[in-house]
Coordinates of C-alpha atoms in Angstrom, one line a residue:
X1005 CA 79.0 21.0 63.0
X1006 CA 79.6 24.8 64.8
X1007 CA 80.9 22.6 67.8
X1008 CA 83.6 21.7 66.2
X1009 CA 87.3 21.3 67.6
X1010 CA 89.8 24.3 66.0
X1011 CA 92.7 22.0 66.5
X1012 CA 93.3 18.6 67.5
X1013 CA 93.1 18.8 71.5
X1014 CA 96.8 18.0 73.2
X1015 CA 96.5 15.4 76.6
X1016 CA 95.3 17.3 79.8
X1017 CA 98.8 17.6 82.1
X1018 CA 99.2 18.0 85.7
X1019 CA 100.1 21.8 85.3
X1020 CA 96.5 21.7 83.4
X1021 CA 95.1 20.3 86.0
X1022 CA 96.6 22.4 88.6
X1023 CA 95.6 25.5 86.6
X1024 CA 92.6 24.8 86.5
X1025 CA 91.6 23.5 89.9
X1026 CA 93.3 26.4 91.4
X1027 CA 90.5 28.9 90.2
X1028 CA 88.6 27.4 92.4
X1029 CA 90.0 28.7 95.3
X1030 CA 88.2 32.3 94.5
X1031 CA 85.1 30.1 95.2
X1032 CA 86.1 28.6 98.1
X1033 CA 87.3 31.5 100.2
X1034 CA 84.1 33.2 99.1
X1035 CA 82.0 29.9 100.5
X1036 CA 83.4 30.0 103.7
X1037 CA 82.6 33.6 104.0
X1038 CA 79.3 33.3 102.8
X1039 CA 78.1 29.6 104.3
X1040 CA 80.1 30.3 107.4
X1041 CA 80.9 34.0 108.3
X1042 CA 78.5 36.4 107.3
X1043 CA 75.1 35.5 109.3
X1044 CA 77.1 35.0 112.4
X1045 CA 79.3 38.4 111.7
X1046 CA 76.0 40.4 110.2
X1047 CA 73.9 39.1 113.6
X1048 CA 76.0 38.2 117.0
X1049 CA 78.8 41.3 115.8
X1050 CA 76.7 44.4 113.5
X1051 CA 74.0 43.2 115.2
X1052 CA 71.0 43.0 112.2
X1053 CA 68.3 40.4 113.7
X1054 CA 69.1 36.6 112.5
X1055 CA 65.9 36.7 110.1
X1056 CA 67.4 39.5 108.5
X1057 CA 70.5 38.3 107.4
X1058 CA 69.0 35.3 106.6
X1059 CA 66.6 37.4 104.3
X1060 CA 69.2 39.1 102.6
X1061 CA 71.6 36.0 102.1
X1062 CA 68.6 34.1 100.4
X1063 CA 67.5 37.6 98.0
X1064 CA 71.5 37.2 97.3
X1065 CA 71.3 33.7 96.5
X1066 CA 68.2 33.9 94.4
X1067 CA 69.2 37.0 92.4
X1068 CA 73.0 35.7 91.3
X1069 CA 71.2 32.0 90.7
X1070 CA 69.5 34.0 88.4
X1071 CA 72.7 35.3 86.6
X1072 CA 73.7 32.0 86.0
X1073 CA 71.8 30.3 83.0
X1074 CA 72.7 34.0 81.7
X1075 CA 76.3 33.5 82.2
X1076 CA 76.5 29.9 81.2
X1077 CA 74.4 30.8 77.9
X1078 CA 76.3 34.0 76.7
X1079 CA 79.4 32.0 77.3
X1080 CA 78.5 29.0 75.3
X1081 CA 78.0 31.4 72.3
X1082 CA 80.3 34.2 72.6
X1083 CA 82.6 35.2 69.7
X1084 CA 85.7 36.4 71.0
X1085 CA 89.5 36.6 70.8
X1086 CA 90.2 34.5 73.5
X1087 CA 87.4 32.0 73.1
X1088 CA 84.2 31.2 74.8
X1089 CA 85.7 31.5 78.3
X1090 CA 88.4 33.3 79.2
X1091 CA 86.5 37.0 78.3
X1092 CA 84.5 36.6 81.3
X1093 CA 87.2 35.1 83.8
X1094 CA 89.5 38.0 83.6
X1095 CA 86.7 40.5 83.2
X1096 CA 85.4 38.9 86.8
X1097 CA 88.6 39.2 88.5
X1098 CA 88.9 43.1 89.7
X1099 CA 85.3 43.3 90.7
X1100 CA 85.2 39.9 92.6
X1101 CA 87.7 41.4 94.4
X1102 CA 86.4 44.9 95.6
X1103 CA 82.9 43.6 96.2
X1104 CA 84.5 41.1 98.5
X1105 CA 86.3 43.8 100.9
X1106 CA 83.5 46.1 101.4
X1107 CA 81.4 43.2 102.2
X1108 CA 83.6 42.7 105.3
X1109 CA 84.4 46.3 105.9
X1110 CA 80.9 48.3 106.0
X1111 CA 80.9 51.5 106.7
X1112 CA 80.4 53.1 110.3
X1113 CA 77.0 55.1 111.3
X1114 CA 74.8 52.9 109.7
X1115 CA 71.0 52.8 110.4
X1116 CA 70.0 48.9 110.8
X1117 CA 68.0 49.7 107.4
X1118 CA 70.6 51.1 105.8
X1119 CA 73.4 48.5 107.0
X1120 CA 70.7 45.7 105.9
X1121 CA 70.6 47.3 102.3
X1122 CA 74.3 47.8 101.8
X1123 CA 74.8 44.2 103.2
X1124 CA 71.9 42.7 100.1
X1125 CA 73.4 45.1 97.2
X1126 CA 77.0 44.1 98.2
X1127 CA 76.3 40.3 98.5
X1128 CA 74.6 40.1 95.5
X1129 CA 77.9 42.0 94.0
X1130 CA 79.9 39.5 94.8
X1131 CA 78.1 36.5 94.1
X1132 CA 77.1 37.6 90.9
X1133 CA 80.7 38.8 90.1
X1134 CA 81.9 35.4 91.0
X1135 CA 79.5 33.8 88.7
X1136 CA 80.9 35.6 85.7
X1137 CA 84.5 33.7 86.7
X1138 CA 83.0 30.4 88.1
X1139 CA 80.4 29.3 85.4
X1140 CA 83.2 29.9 82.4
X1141 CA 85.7 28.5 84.7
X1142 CA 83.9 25.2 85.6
X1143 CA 82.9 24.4 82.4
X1144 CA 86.5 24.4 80.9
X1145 CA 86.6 20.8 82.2
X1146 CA 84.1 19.4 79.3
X1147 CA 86.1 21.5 76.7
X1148 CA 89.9 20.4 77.9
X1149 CA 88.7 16.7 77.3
X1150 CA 86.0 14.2 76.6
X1151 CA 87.7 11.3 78.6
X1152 CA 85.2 9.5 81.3
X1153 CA 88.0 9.3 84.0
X1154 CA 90.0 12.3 83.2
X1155 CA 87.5 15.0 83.7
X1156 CA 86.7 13.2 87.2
X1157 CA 90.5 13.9 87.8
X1158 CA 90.2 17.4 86.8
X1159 CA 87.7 17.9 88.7
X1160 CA 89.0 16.0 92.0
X1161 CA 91.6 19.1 91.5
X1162 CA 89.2 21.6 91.5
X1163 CA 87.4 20.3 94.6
X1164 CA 90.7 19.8 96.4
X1165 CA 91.8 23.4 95.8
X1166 CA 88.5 24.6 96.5
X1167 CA 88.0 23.4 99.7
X1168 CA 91.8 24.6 100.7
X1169 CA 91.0 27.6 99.9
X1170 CA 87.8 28.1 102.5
X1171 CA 89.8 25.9 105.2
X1172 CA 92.5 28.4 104.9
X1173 CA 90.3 31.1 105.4
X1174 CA 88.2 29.3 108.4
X1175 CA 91.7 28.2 110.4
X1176 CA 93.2 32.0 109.8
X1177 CA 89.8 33.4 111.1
X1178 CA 89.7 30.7 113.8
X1179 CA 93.4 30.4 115.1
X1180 CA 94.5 34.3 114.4
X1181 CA 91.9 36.7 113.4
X1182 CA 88.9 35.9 116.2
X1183 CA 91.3 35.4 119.3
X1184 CA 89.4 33.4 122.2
X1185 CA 90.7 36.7 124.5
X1186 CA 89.0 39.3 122.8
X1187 CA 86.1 37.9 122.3
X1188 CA 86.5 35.2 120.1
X1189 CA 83.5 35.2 117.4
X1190 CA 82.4 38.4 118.4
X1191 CA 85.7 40.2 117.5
X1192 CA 84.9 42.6 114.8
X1193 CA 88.4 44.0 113.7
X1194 CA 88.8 39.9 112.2
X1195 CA 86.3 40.0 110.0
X1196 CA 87.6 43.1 108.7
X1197 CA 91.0 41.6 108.1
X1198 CA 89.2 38.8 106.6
X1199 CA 88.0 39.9 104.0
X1200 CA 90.8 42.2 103.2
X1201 CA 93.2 38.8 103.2
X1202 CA 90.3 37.3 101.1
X1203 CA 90.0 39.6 98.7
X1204 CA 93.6 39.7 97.6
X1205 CA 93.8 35.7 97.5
X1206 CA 90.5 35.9 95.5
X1207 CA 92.1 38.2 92.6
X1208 CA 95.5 35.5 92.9
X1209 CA 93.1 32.6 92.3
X1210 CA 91.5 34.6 89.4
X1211 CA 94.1 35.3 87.3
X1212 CA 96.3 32.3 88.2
X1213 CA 93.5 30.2 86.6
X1214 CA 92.6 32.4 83.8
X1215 CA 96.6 33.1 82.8
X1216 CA 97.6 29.2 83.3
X1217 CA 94.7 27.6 81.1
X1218 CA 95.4 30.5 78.5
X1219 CA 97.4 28.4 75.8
X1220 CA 94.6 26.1 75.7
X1221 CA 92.1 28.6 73.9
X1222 CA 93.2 27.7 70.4
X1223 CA 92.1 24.3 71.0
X1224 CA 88.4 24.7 72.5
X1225 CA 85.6 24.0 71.4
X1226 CA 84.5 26.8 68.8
X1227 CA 80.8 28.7 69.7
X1228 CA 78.0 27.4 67.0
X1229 CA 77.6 30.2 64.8
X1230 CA 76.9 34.0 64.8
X1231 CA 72.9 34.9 65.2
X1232 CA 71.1 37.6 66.4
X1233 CA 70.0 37.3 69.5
X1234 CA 66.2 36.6 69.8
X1235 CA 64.9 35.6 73.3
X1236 CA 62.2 33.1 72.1
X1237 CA 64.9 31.1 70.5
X1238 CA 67.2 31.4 73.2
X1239 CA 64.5 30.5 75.5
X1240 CA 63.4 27.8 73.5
X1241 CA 67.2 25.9 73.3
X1242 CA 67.2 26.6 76.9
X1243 CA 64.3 24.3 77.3
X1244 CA 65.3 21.9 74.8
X1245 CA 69.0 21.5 76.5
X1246 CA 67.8 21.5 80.3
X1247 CA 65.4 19.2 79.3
X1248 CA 67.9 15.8 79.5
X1249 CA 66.4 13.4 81.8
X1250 CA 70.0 12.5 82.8
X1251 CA 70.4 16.3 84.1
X1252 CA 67.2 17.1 85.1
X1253 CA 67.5 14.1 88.0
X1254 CA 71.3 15.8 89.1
X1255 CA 69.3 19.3 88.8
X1256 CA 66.5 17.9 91.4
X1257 CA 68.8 16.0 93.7
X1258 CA 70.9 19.3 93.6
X1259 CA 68.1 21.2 94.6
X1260 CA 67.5 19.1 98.0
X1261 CA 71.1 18.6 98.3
X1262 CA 71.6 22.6 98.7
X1263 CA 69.0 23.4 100.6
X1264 CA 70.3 20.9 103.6
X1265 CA 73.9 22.2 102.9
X1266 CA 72.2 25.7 103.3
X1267 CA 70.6 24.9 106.7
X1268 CA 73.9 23.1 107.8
X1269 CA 76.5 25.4 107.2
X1270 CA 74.3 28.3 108.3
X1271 CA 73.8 27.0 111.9
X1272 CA 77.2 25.1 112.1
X1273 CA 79.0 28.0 114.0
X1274 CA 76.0 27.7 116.1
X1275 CA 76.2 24.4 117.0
X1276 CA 80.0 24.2 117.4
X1277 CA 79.7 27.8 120.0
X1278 CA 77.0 27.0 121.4
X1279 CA 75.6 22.9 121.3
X1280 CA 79.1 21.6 121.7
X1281 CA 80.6 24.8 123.4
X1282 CA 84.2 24.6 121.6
X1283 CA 86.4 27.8 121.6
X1284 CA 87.7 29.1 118.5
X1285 CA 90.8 27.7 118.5
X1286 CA 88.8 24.1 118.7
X1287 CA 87.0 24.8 116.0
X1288 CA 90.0 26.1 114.0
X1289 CA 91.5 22.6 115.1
X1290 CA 88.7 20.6 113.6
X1291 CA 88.6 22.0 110.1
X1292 CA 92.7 20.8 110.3
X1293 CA 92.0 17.1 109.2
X1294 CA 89.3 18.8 106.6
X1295 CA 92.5 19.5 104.6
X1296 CA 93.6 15.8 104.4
X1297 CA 90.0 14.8 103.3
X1298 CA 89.9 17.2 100.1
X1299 CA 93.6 15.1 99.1
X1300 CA 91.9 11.8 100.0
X1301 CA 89.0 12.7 97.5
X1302 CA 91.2 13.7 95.3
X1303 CA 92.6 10.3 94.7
X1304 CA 89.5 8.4 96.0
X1305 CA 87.0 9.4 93.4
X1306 CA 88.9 8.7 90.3
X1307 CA 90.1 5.7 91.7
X1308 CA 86.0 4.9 92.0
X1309 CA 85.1 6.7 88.7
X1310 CA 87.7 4.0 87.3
X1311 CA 86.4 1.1 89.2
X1312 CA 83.1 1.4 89.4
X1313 CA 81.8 4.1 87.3
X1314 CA 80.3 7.3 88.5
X1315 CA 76.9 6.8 89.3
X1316 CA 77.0 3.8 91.7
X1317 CA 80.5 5.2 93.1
X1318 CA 78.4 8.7 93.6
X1319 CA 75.3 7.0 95.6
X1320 CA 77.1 4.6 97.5
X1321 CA 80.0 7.8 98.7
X1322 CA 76.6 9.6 98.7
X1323 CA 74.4 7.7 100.8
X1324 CA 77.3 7.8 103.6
X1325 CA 77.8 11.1 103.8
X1326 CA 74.1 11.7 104.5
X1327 CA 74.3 9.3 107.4
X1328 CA 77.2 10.4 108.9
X1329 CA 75.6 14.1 108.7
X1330 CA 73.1 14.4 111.7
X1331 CA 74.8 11.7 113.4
X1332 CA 76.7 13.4 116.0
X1333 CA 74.0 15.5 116.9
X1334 CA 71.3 12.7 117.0
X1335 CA 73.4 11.0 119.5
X1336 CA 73.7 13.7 121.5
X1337 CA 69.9 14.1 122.2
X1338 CA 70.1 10.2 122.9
X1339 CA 72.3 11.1 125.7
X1340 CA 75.1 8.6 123.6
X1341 CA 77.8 11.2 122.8
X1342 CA 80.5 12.4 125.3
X1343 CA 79.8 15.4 127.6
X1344 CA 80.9 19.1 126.4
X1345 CA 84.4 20.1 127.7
X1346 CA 86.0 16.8 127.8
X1347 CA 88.8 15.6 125.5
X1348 CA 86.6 13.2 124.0
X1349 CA 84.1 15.0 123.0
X1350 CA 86.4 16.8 120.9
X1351 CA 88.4 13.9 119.4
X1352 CA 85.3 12.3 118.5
X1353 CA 84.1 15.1 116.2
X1354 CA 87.5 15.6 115.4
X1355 CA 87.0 11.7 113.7
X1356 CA 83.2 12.0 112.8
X1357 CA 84.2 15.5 111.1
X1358 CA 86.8 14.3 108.6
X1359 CA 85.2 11.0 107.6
X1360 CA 82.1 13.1 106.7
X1361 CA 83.9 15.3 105.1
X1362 CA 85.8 13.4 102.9
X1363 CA 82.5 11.4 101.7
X1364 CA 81.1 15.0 100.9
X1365 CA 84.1 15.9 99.0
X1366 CA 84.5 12.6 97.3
X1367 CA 80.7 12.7 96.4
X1368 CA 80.5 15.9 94.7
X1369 CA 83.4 15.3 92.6
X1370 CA 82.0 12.3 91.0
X1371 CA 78.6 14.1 90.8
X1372 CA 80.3 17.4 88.8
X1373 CA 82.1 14.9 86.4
X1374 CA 78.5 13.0 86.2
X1375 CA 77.5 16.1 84.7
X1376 CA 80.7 17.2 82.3
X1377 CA 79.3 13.8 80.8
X1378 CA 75.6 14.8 80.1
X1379 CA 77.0 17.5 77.6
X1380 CA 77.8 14.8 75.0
X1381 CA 74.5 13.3 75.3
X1382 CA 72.9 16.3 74.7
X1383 CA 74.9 17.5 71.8
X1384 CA 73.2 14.3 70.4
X1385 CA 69.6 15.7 70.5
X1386 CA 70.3 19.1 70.6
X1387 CA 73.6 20.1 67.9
X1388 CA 74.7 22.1 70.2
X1389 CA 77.5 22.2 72.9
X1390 CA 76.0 24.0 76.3
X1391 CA 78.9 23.5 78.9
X1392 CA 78.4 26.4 80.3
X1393 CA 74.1 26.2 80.4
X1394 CA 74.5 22.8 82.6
X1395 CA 77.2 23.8 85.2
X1396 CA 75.3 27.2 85.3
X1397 CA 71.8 25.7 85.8
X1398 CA 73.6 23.3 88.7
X1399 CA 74.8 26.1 90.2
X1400 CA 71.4 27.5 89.9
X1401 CA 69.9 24.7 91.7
X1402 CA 72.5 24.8 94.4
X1403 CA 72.4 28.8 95.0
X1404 CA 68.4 29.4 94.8
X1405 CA 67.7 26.7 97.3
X1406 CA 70.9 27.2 99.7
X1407 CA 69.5 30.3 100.2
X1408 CA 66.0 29.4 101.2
X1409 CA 68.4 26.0 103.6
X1410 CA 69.9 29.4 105.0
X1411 CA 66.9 31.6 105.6
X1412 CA 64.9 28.2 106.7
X1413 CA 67.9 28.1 109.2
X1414 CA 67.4 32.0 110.3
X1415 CA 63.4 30.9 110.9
X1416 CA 64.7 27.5 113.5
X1417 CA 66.9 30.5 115.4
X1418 CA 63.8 32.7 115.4
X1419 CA 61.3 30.1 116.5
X1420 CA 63.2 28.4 119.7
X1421 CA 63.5 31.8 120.5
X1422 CA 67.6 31.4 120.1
X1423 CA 68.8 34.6 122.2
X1424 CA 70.5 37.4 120.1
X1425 CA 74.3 39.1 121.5
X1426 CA 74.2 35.2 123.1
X1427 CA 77.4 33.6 124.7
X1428 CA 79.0 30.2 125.0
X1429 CA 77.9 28.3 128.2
X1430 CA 74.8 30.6 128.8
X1431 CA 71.5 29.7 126.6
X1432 CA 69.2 27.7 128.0
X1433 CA 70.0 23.6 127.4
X1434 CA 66.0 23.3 126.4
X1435 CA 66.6 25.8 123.5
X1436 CA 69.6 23.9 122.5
X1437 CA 67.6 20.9 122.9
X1438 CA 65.1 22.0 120.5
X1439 CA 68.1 23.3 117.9
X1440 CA 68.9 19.7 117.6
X1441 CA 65.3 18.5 117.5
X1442 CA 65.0 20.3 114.4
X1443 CA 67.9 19.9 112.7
X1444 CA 68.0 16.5 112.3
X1445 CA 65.0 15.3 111.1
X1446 CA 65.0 18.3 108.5
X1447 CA 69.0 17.3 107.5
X1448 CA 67.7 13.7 106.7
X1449 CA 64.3 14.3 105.0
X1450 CA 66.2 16.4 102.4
X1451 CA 68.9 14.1 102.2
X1452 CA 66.8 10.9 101.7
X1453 CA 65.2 13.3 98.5
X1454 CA 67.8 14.2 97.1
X1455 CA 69.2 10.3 97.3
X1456 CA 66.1 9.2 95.2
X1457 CA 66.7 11.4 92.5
X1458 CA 70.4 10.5 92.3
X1459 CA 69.6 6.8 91.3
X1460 CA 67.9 8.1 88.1
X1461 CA 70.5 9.6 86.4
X1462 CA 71.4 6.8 83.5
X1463 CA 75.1 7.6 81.6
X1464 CA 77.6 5.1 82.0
X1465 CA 80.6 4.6 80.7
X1466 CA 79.4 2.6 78.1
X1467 CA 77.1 5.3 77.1
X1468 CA 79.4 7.8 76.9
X1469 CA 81.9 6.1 74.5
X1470 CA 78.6 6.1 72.2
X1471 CA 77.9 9.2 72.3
X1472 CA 81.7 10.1 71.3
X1473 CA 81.9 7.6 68.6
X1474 CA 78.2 9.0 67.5
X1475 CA 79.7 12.6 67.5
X1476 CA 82.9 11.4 65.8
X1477 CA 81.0 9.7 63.0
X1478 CA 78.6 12.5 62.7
X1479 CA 81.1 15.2 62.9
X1480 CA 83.1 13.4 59.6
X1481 CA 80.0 13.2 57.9

């Protein structure tokens, strides 16, 4: 078969592992830029109305979710050198890079119009960048090996690293570059040191990744063989490949699962300035335990993936998380949570914080590694490998509809009338009332959603090893 191994495949190592979880810290110091930063820094500092933003974040979104199948496809069949992937990882290094800075560092004099353009073309620069490192990237972990539990190891890695890469970013921006003194959130000079600092940690990631998981090349998977390229067929094996029930119920419950996780991070800083009123150094505190929760998941969900497979590890971790998500909040409107300013009040998100995010962590490792596993089945029906087509179509999902969770979040500002240039202490308690009494019940309908679709996804262990031994016997054949 054109999917064949080039060379008997040597066992994944920890400095595998390490390489290739570190990439992911590109991704993550752009996420906490993106799902954090930018609509606070584009709308309380630059000062571009929160709908706006919002706007242009979703049109990024949308246009690089677009990239992705395109990415994912090209590098299942590319014919290169240096394999399938690597082309396109250090190709997106240098670029990631710049587009990242100027996002940060606009230049003076604009026009609100003109700062609103240059803020959509620059975005979509460096999310679409990214995509050209992260899609390849990812989908290394289905190549490197075909073990059940291994690639939810691999992929704990990649999680860990990813999410210490944005906490690093969000407790630099919190403790040293948005001083409570000079304004806190509303510091502008931070942001521009930001993303300087994020830029140069991006390009490390980049090539740290790309440069570490080079020797491997020799021994991935092989692209099927040289065609010329004809969009009906391409469109047509699209179809075919995205068409695995198994994939199509992760791609659904992904869909739901981004769009709350677009609403939440969006209006987090909101909540935490002004629902809960913590200063930045609070809120620098509280992502501190965050760190400890991405190196609990890293053991936790191979030690579930081991016990008690995937699926049932993934909605029961799952299922948690979306409880614990609108809980603090909800409580809060019952009058059952402690009073802003008090000790307690911050010690008990301080706790509610890293449980939840350790579930969240936890759960979307096992969820990746759910869908390294569909790749197999799909070989099955389709003859063809397309790694890169099912993390990219994931991602897909996840970017399209985050940004319509973050421009939905831009429309709850707009409609409670949430005041513009606003500080801590000073908006009206209704309006935050009303905050709350639209977050939560809008957090939990799409969580429920994208719950149900989880419990349809049907690989197991079991079904796995089939599928190997079917591609084993077929491949000798």
């Amino acid at each position: 078969m054109s999917s064949d191994v080039p060379a008997p495949r040597p066992a994944v190592t920890l400095s595998t592992k390490l390489y290739y979880g570190f990439g992911s810290v590109a991704y993550g110091v752009k996420d906490n830029g993106f799902s954090y930063m930018l609509l606070i820094y584009y709308n309380q500092v630059l000062g571009l109305p929160a709908s706006w933003v919002g706007a242009g974040l979703m049109v990024a979104l949308i246009v690089d979710a677009f990239s992705d199948p395109l990415v994912g496809y090209f590098s299942d069949n590319l014919h290169a050198k240096w394999g399938r992937r690597h082309p396109f990882m250090y190709a997106a290094a240098l670029p990631t890079t710049v587009a990242f800075y100027f996002l940060w560092n606009p230049p003076g004099g604009l026009s609100p119009s003109e700062l609103f353009a240059y803020f959509v073309i620059v975005a979509i620069a460096v999310r679409t960048c990214l995509t050209f490192y992260e899609i390849p990237s990812t989908s290394l972990v289905a190549e490197l090996t075909d073990d059940y539990d291994v690639r939810t190891s691999m992929l704990s890695f990649r999680y860990f690293f990813g999410w210490w890469g944005g906490l690093s970013m969000a407790v630099l921006a919190y403790f040293f570059l948005l001083p409570q003194d000079q304004g806190g959130i509303l510091y502008a000079p931070g942001y521009a040191t930001y993303g300087a600092i994020g830029s140069v940690i991006i390009f490390i990631a980049i090539l740290v990744s790309a440069l570490g998981t080079h020797r491997h090349i020799p021994n991935l998977k092989a692209p099927p063989a040289k065609r010329p390229f004809e969009i009906k067929r391409t469109v047509k094996e699209l179809k075919e490949t995205l068409g695995n029930r198994s994939f199509l119920v992760l791609f659904v419950s992904a869909l739901f699962t981004a769009m709350a996780a677009g609403v939440s991070t969006s209006l987090n800083i909101y909540f935490n300035s002004f629902f809960w009123e913590l200063t930045t150094v609070q809120m620098g505190t509280l992502n501190l335990p965050y760190f400890l929760s991405a190196g609990v998941a890293l053991f936790l969900a191979p030690k579930l993936s081991l016990k008690v497979g995937k699926k049932y590890s993934a909605l029961l971790i799952a299922g948690l998380a979306f409880l614990a998500a609108p809980l603090p909040i909800l409580l809060r409107l019952l009058d059952l949570f402690p009073a802003n300013g008090t000790e307690t009040l911050f010690y008990t998100l301080f706790a509610f914080g890293t449980v939840e995010v350790t579930l969240i962590i936890t759960a979307s490792i096992l969820i990746s590694s759910m869908v390294a596993d569909v790749v197999e089945e799909s070989e099955l029906a389709t003859g063809r490998r397309s790694e890169g087509v099912f993390f990219a179509a994931r991602s897909f999902a996840q970017k399209a509809v985050h940004g319509i969770g973050t421009f939905s979040a831009t429309i709850i500002l707009t409609q409670i009338d949430f005041p513009a240039n606003a500080k801590p202490g000073e908006v009206e308690p209704g309006v935050l009332q009303d905050l709350g009494l639209v977050y939560v019940p809008v957090l939990m309908l799409l969580y429920v959603a994208a719950f149900g679709f989880l419990t349809g996804y049907r690989i197991s262990r079991e079904s796995h090893s089939s599928h190997l031994h079917e591609l084993t016997e077929t491949d000798s054949t």
